[in-house]
């Protein structure tokens, strides 16, 4: 279950970083990161009551996924 969830988070992170970049433009790195993390948590395909618990347990993984998505996006420019 967690492997599939982690793959989903990685894909959500790519979309989240793209949307945050579109919405906030350049600079504002911390705001974009927070926006991307919130997007990932909101879109995780789990019941709403589980999202806070999962976001705590996987906070480090979500943070890393967002950072990797940022690096991926930079390499595509």
Coordinates of N, CA, C and O in Angstrom, one line a residue:
X1 N 0.8 -1.2 0.0 CA 0.0 0.0 0.0 C 0.9 1.3 0.0 O 0.6 2.2 -0.8
X2 N 1.9 1.3 0.9 CA 2.7 2.5 0.9 C 3.5 2.7 -0.3 O 3.8 3.9 -0.7
X3 N 3.9 1.7 -1.0 CA 4.7 1.8 -2.2 C 3.9 2.6 -3.3 O 4.4 3.5 -3.9
X4 N 2.6 2.1 -3.4 CA 1.8 2.8 -4.4 C 1.5 4.2 -4.0 O 1.4 5.1 -4.8
X5 N 1.3 4.4 -2.7 CA 1.0 5.8 -2.2 C 2.2 6.7 -2.4 O 2.1 7.8 -2.8
X6 N 3.4 6.2 -2.2 CA 4.6 6.9 -2.5 C 4.8 7.3 -3.9 O 5.2 8.4 -4.3
X7 N 4.4 6.4 -4.8 CA 4.5 6.7 -6.3 C 3.5 7.8 -6.6 O 3.8 8.7 -7.4
X8 N 2.3 7.7 -6.0 CA 1.3 8.7 -6.2 C 1.7 10.1 -5.7 O 1.5 11.1 -6.4
X9 N 2.4 10.1 -4.6 CA 2.9 11.3 -4.0 C 3.9 12.0 -5.0 O 3.9 13.2 -5.2
X10 N 4.8 11.1 -5.5 CA 5.8 11.6 -6.4 C 5.2 12.3 -7.6 O 5.6 13.4 -8.1
X11 N 4.2 11.7 -8.2 CA 3.5 12.2 -9.4 C 2.7 13.5 -9.0 O 2.7 14.5 -9.7
X12 N 2.1 13.5 -7.8 CA 1.4 14.7 -7.4 C 2.3 15.8 -7.1 O 2.0 17.0 -7.4
X13 N 3.5 15.5 -6.6 CA 4.5 16.6 -6.4 C 4.9 17.3 -7.7 O 5.1 18.5 -7.7
X14 N 5.1 16.6 -8.8 CA 5.4 17.2 -10.0 C 4.3 18.2 -10.4 O 4.6 19.3 -10.8
X15 N 3.1 17.8 -10.3 CA 2.0 18.6 -10.7 C 1.9 19.8 -9.7 O 1.7 21.0 -10.1
X16 N 2.1 19.6 -8.5 CA 2.1 20.6 -7.4 C 3.1 21.7 -7.7 O 2.8 22.9 -7.6
X17 N 4.3 21.3 -8.0 CA 5.4 22.2 -8.2 C 5.1 23.1 -9.4 O 5.3 24.3 -9.4
X18 N 4.6 22.5 -10.5 CA 4.2 23.2 -11.7 C 3.1 24.2 -11.4 O 3.2 25.4 -11.8
X19 N 2.1 23.8 -10.7 CA 1.0 24.7 -10.4 C 1.5 25.9 -9.4 O 1.0 27.0 -9.6
X20 N 2.3 25.6 -8.5 CA 2.8 26.6 -7.6 C 3.7 27.6 -8.4 O 3.6 28.8 -8.1
X21 N 4.5 27.1 -9.3 CA 5.3 28.0 -10.1 C 4.4 28.9 -11.0 O 4.6 30.1 -11.1
X22 N 3.4 28.3 -11.6 CA 2.4 29.1 -12.4 C 1.7 30.2 -11.5 O 1.6 31.3 -12.0
X23 N 1.3 29.8 -10.3 CA 0.6 30.7 -9.5 C 1.4 31.8 -8.9 O 1.0 33.0 -8.8
X24 N 2.6 31.5 -8.5 CA 3.4 32.5 -7.8 C 4.6 33.0 -8.5 O 5.3 34.0 -8.1
X25 N 5.0 32.4 -9.7 CA 6.1 32.9 -10.4 C 7.4 32.7 -9.8 O 7.6 31.8 -8.9
X26 N 8.4 33.4 -10.2 CA 9.8 33.3 -9.7 C 9.8 33.9 -8.3 O 9.0 34.6 -7.8
X27 N 10.9 33.6 -7.6 CA 11.1 33.9 -6.2 C 10.1 33.2 -5.3 O 9.4 32.3 -5.8
X28 N 9.9 33.7 -4.1 CA 8.9 33.1 -3.2 C 9.0 31.6 -3.1 O 8.0 30.9 -3.0
X29 N 10.2 31.1 -3.0 CA 10.5 29.7 -2.9 C 9.7 29.0 -1.7 O 9.2 27.9 -1.9
X30 N 9.8 29.6 -0.6 CA 9.1 29.0 0.6 C 7.6 28.9 0.4 O 7.0 27.9 0.7
X31 N 7.0 30.0 -0.1 CA 5.6 30.0 -0.3 C 5.2 28.9 -1.4 O 4.2 28.2 -1.2
X32 N 6.0 28.8 -2.4 CA 5.7 27.8 -3.4 C 5.8 26.4 -2.9 O 5.0 25.5 -3.2
X33 N 6.8 26.2 -2.0 CA 7.0 24.8 -1.4 C 5.8 24.5 -0.5 O 5.3 23.4 -0.6
X34 N 5.4 25.5 0.3 CA 4.2 25.2 1.2 C 3.0 25.0 0.3 O 2.2 24.1 0.7
X35 N 2.8 25.7 -0.7 CA 1.7 25.5 -1.6 C 1.7 24.1 -2.2 O 0.7 23.4 -2.3
X36 N 2.9 23.7 -2.7 CA 3.0 22.4 -3.3 C 2.7 21.3 -2.3 O 2.0 20.3 -2.6
X37 N 3.2 21.4 -1.1 CA 3.0 20.4 -0.1 C 1.5 20.3 0.3 O 0.9 19.2 0.4
X38 N 0.8 21.4 0.4 CA -0.6 21.4 0.7 C -1.4 20.8 -0.5 O -2.3 20.0 -0.3
X39 N -1.0 21.1 -1.7 CA -1.6 20.4 -2.9 C -1.5 18.9 -2.8 O -2.5 18.2 -3.0
X40 N -0.3 18.4 -2.5 CA 0.0 17.0 -2.5 C -0.9 16.4 -1.4 O -1.6 15.4 -1.7
X41 N -1.0 16.9 -0.2 CA -1.8 16.4 0.9 C -3.2 16.4 0.5 O -4.0 15.5 0.7
X42 N -3.7 17.5 -0.1 CA -5.1 17.6 -0.5 C -5.5 16.6 -1.5 O -6.6 16.1 -1.5
X43 N -4.6 16.2 -2.4 CA -4.9 15.3 -3.5 C -4.6 13.9 -3.3 O -4.9 13.0 -4.1
X44 N -4.0 13.6 -2.2 CA -3.7 12.2 -1.8 C -5.0 11.4 -1.9 O -6.0 11.8 -1.2
X45 N -5.1 10.3 -2.6 CA -6.3 9.6 -2.7 C -6.6 8.7 -1.5 O -6.6 7.5 -1.5
X46 N -6.9 9.4 -0.4 CA -7.3 8.7 0.8 C -8.5 9.4 1.5 O -8.7 10.6 1.2
X47 N -9.2 8.7 2.3 CA -10.3 9.4 3.0 C -9.8 10.6 3.8 O -8.6 10.6 4.3
X48 N -10.6 11.6 3.9 CA -10.1 12.9 4.5 C -9.6 12.7 6.0 O -8.7 13.4 6.4
X49 N -10.2 11.8 6.7 CA -9.8 11.6 8.1 C -8.4 11.0 8.2 O -7.8 11.1 9.3
X50 N -7.9 10.3 7.2 CA -6.6 9.8 7.2 C -5.5 10.7 6.8 O -4.3 10.5 7.1
X51 N -5.8 11.7 6.0 CA -4.8 12.6 5.5 C -4.0 13.3 6.5 O -2.7 13.4 6.3
X52 N -4.5 13.8 7.6 CA -3.6 14.4 8.6 C -2.6 13.4 9.2 O -1.4 13.7 9.4
X53 N -3.0 12.2 9.4 CA -2.1 11.2 10.0 C -1.1 10.8 9.0 O 0.1 10.8 9.3
X54 N -1.5 10.6 7.7 CA -0.5 10.2 6.7 C 0.4 11.3 6.4 O 1.6 11.1 6.2
X55 N -0.1 12.6 6.4 CA 0.8 13.7 6.2 C 1.9 13.8 7.2 O 3.0 14.3 7.0
X56 N 1.6 13.5 8.5 CA 2.6 13.5 9.5 C 3.6 12.4 9.4 O 4.8 12.6 9.4
X57 N 3.1 11.2 9.1 CA 4.0 10.0 9.0 C 4.9 10.2 7.7 O 6.0 9.7 7.7
X58 N 4.4 10.8 6.7 CA 5.1 10.9 5.4 C 5.6 12.3 5.1 O 6.0 12.6 4.0
X59 N 5.6 13.1 6.1 CA 6.0 14.5 5.9 C 7.4 14.7 5.3 O 7.6 15.5 4.3
X60 N 8.3 13.9 5.8 CA 9.7 14.0 5.2 C 9.7 13.5 3.8 O 10.3 14.1 2.9
X61 N 8.9 12.4 3.5 CA 8.9 11.9 2.1 C 8.2 12.9 1.2 O 8.7 13.1 0.1
X62 N 7.1 13.5 1.6 CA 6.4 14.5 0.8 C 7.4 15.7 0.5 O 7.5 16.2 -0.6
X63 N 8.1 16.1 1.5 CA 9.0 17.2 1.4 C 10.1 16.9 0.4 O 10.4 17.7 -0.5
X64 N 10.6 15.7 0.5 CA 11.7 15.2 -0.5 C 11.1 15.1 -1.9 O 11.8 15.5 -2.9
X65 N 9.9 14.6 -2.0 CA 9.3 14.5 -3.3 C 9.1 15.9 -4.0 O 9.3 16.0 -5.2
X66 N 8.7 16.8 -3.2 CA 8.5 18.2 -3.7 C 9.9 18.7 -4.2 O 10.0 19.3 -5.3
X67 N 10.9 18.5 -3.4 CA 12.3 19.0 -3.7 C 12.8 18.3 -5.0 O 13.3 19.0 -5.9
X68 N 12.5 17.0 -5.1 CA 12.9 16.3 -6.4 C 12.2 16.8 -7.6 O 12.7 17.0 -8.7
X69 N 10.9 17.2 -7.4 CA 10.1 17.7 -8.5 C 10.6 19.1 -8.9 O 10.6 19.4 -10.1
X70 N 11.1 19.9 -7.9 CA 11.6 21.2 -8.3 C 12.9 21.0 -9.1 O 13.1 21.6 -10.1
X71 N 13.7 20.1 -8.7 CA 15.0 19.8 -9.4 C 14.7 19.3 -10.8 O 15.3 19.7 -11.8
X72 N 13.7 18.4 -10.9 CA 13.2 17.9 -12.2 C 12.8 19.0 -13.1 O 13.1 19.1 -14.3
X73 N 12.0 19.9 -12.6 CA 11.4 21.0 -13.3 C 12.5 21.9 -13.8 O 12.5 22.4 -15.0
X74 N 13.5 22.2 -13.0 CA 14.7 23.0 -13.3 C 15.5 22.4 -14.5 O 15.9 23.1 -15.4
X75 N 15.6 21.1 -14.5 CA 16.4 20.4 -15.5 C 15.7 20.4 -16.8 O 16.3 20.2 -17.9
X76 N 14.3 20.6 -16.8 CA 13.6 20.6 -18.1 C 13.6 22.0 -18.7 O 13.1 22.1 -19.8
X77 N 14.0 23.0 -18.0 CA 14.0 24.4 -18.6 C 15.0 24.6 -19.6 O 16.0 24.0 -19.8

